[in-house]
PDB file of N, CA and C in Angstrom:
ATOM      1  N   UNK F   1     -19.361 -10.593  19.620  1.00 49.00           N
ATOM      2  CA  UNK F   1     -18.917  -9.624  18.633  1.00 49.00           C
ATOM      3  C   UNK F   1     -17.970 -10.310  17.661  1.00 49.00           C
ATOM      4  N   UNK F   2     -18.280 -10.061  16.378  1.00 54.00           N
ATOM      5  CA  UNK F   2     -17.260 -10.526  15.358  1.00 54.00           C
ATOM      6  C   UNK F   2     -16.248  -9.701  15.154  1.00 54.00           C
ATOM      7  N   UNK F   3     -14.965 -11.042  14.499  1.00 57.00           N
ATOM      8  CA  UNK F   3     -13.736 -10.286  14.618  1.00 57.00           C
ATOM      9  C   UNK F   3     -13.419  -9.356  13.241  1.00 57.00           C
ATOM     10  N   UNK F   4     -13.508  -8.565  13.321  1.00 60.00           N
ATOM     11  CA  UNK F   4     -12.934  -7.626  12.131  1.00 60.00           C
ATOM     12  C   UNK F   4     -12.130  -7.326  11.426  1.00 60.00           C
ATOM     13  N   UNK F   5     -10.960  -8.341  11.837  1.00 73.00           N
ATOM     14  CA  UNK F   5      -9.720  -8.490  11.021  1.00 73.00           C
ATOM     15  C   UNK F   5      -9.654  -9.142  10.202  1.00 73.00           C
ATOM     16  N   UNK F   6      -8.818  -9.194   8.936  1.00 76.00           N
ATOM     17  CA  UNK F   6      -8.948 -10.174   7.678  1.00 76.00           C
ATOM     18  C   UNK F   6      -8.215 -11.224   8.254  1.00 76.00           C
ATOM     19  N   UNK F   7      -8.334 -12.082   7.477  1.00 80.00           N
ATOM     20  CA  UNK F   7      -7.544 -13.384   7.796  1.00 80.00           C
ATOM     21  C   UNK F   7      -6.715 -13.374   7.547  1.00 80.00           C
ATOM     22  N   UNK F   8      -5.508 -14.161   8.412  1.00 80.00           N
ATOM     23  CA  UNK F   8      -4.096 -13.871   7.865  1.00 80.00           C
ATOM     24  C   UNK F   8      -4.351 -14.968   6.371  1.00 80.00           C
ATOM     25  N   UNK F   9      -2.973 -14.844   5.865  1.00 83.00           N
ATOM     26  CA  UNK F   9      -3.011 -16.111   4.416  1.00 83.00           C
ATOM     27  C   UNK F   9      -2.030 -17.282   4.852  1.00 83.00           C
ATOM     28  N   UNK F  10      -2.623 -18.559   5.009  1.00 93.00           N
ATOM     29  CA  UNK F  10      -2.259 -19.855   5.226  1.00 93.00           C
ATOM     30  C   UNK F  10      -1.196 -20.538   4.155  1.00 93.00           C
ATOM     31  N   UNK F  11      -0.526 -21.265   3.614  1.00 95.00           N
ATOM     32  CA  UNK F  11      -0.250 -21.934   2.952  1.00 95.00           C
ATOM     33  C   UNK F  11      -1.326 -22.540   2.142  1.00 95.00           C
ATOM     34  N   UNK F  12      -1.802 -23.013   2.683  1.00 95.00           N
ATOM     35  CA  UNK F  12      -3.034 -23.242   1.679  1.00 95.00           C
ATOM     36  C   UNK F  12      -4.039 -22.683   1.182  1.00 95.00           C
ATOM     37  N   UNK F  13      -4.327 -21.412   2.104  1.00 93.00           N
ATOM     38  CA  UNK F  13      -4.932 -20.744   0.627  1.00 93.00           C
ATOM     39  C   UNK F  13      -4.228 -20.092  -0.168  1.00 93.00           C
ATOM     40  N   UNK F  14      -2.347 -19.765   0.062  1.00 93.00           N
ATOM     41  CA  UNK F  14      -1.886 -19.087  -1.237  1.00 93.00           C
ATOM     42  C   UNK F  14      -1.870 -20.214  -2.061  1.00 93.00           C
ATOM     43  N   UNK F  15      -1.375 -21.582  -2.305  1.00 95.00           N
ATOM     44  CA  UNK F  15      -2.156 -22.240  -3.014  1.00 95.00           C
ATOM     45  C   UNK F  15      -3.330 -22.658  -3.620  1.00 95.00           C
ATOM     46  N   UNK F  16      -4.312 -22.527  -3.220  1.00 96.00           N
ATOM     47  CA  UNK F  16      -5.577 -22.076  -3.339  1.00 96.00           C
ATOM     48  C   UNK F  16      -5.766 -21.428  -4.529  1.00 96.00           C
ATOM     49  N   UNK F  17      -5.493 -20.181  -4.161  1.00 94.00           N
ATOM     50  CA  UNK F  17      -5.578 -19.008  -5.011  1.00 94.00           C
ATOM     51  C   UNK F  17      -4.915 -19.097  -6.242  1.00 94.00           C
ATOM     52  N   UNK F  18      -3.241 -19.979  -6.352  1.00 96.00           N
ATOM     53  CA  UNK F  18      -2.608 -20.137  -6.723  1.00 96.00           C
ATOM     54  C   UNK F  18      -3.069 -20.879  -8.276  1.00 96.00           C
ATOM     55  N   UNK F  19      -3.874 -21.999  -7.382  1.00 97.00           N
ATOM     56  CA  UNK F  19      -4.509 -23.396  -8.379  1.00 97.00           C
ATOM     57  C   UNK F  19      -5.833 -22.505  -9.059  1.00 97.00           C
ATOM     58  N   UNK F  20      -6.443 -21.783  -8.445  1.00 98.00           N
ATOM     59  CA  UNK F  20      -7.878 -21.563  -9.249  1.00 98.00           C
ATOM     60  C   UNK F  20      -7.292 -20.568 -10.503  1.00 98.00           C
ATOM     61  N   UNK F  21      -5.857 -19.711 -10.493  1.00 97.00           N
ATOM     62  CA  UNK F  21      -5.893 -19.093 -12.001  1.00 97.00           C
ATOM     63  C   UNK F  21      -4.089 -18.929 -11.834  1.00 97.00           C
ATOM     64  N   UNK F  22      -3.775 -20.000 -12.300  1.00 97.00           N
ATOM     65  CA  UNK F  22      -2.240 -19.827 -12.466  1.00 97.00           C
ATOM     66  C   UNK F  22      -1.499 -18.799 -13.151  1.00 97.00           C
ATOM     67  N   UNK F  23      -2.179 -18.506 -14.012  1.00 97.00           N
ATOM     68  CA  UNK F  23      -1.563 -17.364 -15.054  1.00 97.00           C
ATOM     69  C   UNK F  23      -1.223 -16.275 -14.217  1.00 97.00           C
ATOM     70  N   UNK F  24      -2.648 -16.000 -13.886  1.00 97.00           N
ATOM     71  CA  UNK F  24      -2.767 -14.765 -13.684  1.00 97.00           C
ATOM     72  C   UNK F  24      -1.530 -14.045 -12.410  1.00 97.00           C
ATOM     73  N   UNK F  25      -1.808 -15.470 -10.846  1.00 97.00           N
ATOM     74  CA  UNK F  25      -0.853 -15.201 -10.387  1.00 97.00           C
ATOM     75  C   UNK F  25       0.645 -15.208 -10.280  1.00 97.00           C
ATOM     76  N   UNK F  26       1.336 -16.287 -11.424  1.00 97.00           N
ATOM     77  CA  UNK F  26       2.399 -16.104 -12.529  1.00 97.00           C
ATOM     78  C   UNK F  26       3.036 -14.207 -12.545  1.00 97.00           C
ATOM     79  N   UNK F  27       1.706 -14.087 -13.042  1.00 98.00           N
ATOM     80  CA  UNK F  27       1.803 -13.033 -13.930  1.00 98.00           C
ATOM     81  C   UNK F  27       2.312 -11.547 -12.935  1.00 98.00           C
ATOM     82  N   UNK F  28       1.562 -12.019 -12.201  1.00 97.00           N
ATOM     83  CA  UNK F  28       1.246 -11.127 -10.771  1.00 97.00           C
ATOM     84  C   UNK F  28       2.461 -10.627 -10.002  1.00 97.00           C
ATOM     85  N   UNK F  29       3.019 -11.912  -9.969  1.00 96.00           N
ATOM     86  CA  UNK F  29       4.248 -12.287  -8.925  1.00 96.00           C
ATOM     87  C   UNK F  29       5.672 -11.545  -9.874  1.00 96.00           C
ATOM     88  N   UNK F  30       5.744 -12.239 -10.828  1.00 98.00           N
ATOM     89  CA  UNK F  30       6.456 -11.506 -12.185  1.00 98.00           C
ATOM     90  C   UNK F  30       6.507  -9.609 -12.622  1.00 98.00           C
ATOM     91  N   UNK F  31       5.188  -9.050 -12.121  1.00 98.00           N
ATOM     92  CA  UNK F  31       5.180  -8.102 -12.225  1.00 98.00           C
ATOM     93  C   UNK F  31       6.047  -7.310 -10.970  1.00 98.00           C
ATOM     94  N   UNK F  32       5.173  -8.140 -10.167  1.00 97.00           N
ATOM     95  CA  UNK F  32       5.573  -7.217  -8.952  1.00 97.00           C
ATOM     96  C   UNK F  32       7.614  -6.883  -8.597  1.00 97.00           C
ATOM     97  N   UNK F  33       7.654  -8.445  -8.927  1.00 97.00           N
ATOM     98  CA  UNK F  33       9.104  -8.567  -8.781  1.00 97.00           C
ATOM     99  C   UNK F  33       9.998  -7.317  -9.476  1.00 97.00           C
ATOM    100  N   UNK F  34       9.332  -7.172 -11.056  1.00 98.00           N
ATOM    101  CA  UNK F  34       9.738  -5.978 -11.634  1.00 98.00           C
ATOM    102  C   UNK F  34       9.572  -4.624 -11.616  1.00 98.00           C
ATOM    103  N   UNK F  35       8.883  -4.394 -10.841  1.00 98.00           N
ATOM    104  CA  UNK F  35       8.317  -3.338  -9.961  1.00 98.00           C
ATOM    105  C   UNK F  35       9.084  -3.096  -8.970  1.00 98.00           C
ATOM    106  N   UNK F  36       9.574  -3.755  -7.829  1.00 98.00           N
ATOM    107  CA  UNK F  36      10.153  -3.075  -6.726  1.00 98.00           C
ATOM    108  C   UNK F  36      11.837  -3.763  -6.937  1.00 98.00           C
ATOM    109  N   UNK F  37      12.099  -4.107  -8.236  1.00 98.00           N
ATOM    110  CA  UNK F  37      13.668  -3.825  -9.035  1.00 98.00           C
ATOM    111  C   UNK F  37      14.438  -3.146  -9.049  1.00 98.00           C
ATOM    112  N   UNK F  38      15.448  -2.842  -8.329  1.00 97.00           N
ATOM    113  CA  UNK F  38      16.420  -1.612  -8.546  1.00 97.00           C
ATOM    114  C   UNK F  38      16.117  -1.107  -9.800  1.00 97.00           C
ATOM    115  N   UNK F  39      15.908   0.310  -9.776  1.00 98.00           N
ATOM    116  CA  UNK F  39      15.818   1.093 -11.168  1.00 98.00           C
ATOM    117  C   UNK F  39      16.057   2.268 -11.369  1.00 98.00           C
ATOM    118  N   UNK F  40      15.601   3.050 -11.790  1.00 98.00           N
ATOM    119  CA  UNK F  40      15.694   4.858 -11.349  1.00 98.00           C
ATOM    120  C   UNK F  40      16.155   5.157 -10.389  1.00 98.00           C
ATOM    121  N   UNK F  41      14.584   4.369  -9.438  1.00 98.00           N
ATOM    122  CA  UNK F  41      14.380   4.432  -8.013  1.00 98.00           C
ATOM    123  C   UNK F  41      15.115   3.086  -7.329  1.00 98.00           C
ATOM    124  N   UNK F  42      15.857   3.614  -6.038  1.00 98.00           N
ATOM    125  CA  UNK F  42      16.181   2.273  -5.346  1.00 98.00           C
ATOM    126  C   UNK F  42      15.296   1.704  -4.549  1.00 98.00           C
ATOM    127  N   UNK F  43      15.623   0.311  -4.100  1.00 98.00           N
ATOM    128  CA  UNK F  43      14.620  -0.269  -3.774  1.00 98.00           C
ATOM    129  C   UNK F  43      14.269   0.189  -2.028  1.00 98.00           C
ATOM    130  N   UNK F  44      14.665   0.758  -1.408  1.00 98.00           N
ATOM    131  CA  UNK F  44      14.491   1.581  -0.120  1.00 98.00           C
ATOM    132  C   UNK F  44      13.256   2.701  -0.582  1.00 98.00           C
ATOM    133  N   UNK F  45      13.600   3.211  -1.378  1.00 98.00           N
ATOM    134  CA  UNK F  45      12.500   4.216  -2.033  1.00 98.00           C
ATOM    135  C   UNK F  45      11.463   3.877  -2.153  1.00 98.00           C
ATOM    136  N   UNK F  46      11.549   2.652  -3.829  1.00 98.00           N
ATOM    137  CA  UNK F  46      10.203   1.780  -3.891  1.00 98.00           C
ATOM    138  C   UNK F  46       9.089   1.183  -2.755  1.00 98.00           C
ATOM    139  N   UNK F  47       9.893   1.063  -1.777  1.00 98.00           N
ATOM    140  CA  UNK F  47       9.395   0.990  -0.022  1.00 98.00           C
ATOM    141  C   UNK F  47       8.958   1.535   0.495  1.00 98.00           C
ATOM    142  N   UNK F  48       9.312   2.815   0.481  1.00 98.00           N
ATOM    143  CA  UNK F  48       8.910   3.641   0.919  1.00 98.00           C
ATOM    144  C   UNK F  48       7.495   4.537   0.398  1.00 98.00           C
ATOM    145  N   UNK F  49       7.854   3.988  -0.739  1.00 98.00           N
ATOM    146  CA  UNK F  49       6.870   4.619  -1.270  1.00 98.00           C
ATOM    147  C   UNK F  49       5.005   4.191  -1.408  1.00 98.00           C
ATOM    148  N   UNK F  50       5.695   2.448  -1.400  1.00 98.00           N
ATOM    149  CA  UNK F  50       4.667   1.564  -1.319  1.00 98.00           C
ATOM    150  C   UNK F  50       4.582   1.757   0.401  1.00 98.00           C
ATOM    151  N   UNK F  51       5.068   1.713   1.621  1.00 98.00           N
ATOM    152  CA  UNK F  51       4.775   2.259   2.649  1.00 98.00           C
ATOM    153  C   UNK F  51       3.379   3.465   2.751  1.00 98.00           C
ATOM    154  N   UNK F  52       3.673   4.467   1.969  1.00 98.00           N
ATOM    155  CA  UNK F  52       2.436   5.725   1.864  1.00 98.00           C
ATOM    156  C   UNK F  52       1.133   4.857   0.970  1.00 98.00           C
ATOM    157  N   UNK F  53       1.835   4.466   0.031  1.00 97.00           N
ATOM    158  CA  UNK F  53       0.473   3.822  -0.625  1.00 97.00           C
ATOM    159  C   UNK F  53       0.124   2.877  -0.228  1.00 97.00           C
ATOM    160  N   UNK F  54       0.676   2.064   0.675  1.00 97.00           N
ATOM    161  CA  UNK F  54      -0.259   1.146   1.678  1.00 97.00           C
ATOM    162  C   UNK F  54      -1.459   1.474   3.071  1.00 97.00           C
ATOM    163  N   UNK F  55      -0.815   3.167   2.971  1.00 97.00           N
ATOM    164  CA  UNK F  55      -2.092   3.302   4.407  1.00 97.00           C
ATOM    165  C   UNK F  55      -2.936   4.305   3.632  1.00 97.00           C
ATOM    166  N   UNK F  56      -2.378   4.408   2.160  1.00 96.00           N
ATOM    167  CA  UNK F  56      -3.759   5.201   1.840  1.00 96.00           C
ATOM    168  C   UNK F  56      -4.773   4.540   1.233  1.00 96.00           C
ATOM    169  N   UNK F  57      -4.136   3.233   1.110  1.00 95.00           N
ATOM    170  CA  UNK F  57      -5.134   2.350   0.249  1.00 95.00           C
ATOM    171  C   UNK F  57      -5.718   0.987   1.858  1.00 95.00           C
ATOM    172  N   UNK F  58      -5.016   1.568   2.913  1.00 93.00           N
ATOM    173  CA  UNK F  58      -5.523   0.937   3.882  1.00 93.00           C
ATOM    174  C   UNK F  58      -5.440  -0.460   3.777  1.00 93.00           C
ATOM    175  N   UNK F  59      -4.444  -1.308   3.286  1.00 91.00           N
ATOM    176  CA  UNK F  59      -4.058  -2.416   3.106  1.00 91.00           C
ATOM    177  C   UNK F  59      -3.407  -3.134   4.490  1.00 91.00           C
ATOM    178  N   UNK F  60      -3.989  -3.791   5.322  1.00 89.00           N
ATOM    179  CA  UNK F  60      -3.160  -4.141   6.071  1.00 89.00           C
ATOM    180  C   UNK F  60      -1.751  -4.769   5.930  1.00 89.00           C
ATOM    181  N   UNK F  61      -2.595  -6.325   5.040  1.00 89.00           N
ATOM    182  CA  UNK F  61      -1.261  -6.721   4.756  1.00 89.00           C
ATOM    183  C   UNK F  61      -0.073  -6.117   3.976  1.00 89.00           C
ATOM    184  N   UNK F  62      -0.342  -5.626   2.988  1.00 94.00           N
ATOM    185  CA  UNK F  62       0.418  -4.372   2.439  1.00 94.00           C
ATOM    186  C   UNK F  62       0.996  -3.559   3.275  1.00 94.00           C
ATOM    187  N   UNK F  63       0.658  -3.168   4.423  1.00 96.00           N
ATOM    188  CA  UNK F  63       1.266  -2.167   5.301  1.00 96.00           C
ATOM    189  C   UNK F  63       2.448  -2.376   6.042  1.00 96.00           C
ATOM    190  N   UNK F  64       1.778  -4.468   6.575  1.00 95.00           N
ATOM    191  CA  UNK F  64       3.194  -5.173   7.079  1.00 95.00           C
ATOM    192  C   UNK F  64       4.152  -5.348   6.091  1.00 95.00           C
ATOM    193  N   UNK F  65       3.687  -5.712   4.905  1.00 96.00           N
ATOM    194  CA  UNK F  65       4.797  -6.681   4.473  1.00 96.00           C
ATOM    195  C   UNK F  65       5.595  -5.360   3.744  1.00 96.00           C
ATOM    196  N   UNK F  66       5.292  -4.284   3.522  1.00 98.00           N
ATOM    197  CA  UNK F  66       6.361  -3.135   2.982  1.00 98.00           C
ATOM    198  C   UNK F  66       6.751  -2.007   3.668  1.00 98.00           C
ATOM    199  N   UNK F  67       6.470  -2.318   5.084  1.00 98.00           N
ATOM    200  CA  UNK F  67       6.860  -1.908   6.777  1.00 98.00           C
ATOM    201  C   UNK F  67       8.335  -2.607   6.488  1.00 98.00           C
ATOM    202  N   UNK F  68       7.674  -4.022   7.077  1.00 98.00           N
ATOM    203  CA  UNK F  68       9.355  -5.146   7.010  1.00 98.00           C
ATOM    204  C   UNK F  68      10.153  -5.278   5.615  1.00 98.00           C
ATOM    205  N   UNK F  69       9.809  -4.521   4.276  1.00 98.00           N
ATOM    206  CA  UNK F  69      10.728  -4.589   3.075  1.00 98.00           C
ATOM    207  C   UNK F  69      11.343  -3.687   3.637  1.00 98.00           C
ATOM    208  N   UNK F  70      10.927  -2.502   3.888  1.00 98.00           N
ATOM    209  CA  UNK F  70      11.758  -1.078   3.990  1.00 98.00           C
ATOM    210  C   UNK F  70      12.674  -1.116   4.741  1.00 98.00           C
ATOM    211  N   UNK F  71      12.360  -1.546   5.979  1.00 98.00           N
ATOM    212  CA  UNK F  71      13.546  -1.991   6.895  1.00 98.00           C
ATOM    213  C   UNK F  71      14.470  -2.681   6.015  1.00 98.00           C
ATOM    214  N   UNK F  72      14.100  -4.122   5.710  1.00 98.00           N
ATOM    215  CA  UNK F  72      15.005  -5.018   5.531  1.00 98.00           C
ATOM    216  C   UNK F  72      16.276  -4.127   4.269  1.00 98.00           C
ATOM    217  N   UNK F  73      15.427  -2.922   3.654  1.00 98.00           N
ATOM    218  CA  UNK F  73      16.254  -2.435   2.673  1.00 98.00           C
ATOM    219  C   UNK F  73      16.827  -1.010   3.379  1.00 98.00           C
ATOM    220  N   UNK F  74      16.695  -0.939   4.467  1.00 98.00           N
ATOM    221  CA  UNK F  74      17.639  -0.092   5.093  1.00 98.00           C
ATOM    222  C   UNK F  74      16.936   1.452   5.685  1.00 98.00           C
ATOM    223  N   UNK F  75      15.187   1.274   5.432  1.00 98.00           N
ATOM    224  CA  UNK F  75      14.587   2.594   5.752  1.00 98.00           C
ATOM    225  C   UNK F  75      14.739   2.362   7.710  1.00 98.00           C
ATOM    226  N   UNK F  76      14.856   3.734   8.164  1.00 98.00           N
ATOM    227  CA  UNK F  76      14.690   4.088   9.045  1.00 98.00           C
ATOM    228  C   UNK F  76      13.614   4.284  10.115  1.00 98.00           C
ATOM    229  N   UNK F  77      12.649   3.494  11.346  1.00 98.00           N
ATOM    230  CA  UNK F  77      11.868   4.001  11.554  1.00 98.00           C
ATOM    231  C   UNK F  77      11.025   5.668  11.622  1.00 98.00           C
ATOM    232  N   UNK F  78      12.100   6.732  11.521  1.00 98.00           N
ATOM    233  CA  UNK F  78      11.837   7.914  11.153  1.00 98.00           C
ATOM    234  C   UNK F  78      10.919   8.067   9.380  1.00 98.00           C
ATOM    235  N   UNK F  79      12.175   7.478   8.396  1.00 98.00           N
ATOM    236  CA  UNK F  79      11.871   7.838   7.190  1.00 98.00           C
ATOM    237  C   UNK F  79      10.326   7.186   6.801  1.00 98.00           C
ATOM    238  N   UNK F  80      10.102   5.986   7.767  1.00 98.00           N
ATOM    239  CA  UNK F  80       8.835   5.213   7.651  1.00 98.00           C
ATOM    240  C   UNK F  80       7.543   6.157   7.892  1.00 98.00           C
ATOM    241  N   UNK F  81       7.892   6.808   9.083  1.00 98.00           N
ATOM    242  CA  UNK F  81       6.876   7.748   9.888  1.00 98.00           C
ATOM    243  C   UNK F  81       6.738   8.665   8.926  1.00 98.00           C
ATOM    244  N   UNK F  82       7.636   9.084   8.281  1.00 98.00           N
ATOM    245  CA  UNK F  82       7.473  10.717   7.711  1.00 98.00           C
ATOM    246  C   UNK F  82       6.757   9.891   5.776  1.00 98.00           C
ATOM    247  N   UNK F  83       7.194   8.325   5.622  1.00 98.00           N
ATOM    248  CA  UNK F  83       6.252   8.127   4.363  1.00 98.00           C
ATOM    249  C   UNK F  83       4.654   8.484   4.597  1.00 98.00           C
ATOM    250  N   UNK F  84       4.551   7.703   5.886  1.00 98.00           N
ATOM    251  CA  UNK F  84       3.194   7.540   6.635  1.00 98.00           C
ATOM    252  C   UNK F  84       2.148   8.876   6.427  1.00 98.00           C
ATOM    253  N   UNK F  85       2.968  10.129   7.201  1.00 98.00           N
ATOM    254  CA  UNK F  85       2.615  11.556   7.080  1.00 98.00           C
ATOM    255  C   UNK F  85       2.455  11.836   5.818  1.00 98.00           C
ATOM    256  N   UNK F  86       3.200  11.702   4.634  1.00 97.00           N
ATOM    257  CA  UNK F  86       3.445  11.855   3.460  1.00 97.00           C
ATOM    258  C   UNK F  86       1.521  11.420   2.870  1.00 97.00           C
ATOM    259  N   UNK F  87       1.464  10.266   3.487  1.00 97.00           N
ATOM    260  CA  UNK F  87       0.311   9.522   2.544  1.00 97.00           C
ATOM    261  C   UNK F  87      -1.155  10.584   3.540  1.00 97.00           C
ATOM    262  N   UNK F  88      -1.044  10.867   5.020  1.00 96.00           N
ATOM    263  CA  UNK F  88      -2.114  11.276   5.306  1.00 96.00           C
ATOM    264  C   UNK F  88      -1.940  12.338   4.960  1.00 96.00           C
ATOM    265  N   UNK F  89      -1.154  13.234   4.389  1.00 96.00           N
ATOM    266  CA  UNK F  89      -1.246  14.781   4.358  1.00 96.00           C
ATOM    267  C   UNK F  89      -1.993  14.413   2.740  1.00 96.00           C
ATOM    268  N   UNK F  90      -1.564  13.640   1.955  1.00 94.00           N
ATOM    269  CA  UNK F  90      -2.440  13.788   0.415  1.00 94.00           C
ATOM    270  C   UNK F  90      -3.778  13.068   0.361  1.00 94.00           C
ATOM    271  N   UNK F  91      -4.140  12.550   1.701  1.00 93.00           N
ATOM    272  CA  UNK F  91      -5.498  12.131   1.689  1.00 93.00           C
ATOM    273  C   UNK F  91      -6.563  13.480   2.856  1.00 93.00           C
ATOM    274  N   UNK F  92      -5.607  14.201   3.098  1.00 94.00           N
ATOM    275  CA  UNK F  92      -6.431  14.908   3.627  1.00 94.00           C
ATOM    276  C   UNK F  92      -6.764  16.290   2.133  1.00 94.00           C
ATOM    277  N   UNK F  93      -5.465  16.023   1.857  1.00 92.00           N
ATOM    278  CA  UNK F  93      -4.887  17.169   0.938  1.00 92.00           C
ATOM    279  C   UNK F  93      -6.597  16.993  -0.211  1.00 92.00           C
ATOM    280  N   UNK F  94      -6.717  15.862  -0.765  1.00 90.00           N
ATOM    281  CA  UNK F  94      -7.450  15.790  -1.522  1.00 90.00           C
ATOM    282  C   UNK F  94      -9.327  16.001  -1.194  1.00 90.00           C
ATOM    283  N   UNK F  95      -9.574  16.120   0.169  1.00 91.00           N
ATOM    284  CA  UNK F  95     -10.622  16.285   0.570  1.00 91.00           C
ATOM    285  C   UNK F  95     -10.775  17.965   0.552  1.00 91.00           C
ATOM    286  N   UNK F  96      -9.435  18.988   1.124  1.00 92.00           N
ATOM    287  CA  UNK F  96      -9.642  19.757   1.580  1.00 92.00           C
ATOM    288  C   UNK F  96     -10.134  20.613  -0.256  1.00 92.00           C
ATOM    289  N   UNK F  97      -9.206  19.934  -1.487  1.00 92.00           N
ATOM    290  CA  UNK F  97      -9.261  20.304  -2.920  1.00 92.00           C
ATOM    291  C   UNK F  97     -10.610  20.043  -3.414  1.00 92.00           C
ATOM    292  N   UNK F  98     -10.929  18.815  -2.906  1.00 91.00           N
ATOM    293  CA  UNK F  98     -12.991  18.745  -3.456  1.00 91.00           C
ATOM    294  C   UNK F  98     -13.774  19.769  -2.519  1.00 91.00           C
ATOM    295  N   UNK F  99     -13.202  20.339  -1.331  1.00 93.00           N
ATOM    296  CA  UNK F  99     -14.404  21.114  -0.725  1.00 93.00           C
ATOM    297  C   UNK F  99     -14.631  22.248  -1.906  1.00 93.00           C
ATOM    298  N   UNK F 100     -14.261  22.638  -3.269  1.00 92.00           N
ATOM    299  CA  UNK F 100     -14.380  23.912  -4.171  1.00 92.00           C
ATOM    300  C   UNK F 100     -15.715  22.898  -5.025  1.00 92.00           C
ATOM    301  N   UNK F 101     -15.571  21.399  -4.998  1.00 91.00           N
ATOM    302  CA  UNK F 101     -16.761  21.079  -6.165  1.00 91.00           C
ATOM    303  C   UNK F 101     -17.645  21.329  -4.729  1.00 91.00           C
ATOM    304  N   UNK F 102     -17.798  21.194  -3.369  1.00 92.00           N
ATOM    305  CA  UNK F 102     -18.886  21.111  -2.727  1.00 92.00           C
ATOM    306  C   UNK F 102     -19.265  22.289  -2.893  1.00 92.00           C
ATOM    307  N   UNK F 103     -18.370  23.539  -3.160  1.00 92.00           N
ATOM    308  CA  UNK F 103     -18.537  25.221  -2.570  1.00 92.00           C
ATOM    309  C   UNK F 103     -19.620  25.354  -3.670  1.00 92.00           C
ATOM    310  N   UNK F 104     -19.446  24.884  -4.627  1.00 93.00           N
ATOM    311  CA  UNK F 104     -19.791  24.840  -6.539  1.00 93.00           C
ATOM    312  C   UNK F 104     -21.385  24.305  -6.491  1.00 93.00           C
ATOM    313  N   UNK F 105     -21.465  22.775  -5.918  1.00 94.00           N
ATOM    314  CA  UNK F 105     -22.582  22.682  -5.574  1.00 94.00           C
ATOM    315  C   UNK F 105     -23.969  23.029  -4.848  1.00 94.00           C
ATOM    316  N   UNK F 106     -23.390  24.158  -3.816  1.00 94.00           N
ATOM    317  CA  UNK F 106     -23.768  24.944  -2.783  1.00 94.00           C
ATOM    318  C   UNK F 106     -24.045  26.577  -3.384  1.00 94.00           C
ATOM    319  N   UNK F 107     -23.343  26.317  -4.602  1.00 92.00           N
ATOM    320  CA  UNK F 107     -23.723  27.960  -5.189  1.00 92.00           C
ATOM    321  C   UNK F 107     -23.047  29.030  -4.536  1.00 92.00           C
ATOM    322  N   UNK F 108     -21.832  28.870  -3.938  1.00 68.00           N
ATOM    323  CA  UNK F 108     -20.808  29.906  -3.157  1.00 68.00           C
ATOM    324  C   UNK F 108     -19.173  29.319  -4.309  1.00 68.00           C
ATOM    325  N   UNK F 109     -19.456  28.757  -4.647  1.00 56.00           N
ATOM    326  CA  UNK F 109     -18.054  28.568  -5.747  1.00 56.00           C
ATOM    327  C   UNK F 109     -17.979  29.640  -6.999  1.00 56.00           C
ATOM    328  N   UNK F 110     -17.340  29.891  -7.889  1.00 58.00           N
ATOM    329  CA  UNK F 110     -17.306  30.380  -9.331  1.00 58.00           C
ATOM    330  C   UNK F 110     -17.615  29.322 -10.068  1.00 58.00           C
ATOM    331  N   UNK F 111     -18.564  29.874 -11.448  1.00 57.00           N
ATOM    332  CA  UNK F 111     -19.260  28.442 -11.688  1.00 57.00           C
ATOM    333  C   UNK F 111     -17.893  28.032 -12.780  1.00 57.00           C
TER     334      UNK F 111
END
């Protein structure tokens, strides 16, 4: 049976990746940095927040590495759990909102 997990990332392939389009990951790294910047939002938040949008976008590595930001910025294993809930209640949330295009398609909706 094959293994189903992604590969972790080596040193050499973030170089890798690094060498085949410099800009871009430049660019990448630069963004991101400005992104989870103290701002409005503090950076415990930004964590938190990327926490929910990491299991709705099902990112593993994403999941660790803004698991261990949040901590490192002071979230709580509680406040983690309740981002977590946060992200499955709007992925359920959004299935239960398309069952009206299925009702629609089925000819039991208002057209």
């Amino acid at each position: 049976m094959s293994d189903p997990s992604l590969p972790r990332a080596t040193r050499e392939m973030v170089e890798r990746r690094r060498n085949l389009a410099p800009g871009a990951e430049d660019a990448f790294r630069a963004f991101s940095k400005a992104v989870f910047a103290e701002g409005a939002l503090d950076k415990r938040t930004k964590q938190l927040i990327a926490v929910a949008v990491a299991h709705v976008t099902q990112c593993p590595w994403c999941i660790e590495g803004h698991v261990k930001a949040a901590r490192s910025e002071g979230a709580s294993p509680e406040q983690i759990m309740e981002a977590i809930w946060i992200a499955a209640e709007m992925r359920a949330g959004a299935s239960y909102a398309h069952a009206l295009k299925a009702m629609q398609a089925m000819g039991d909706g208002a057209d």
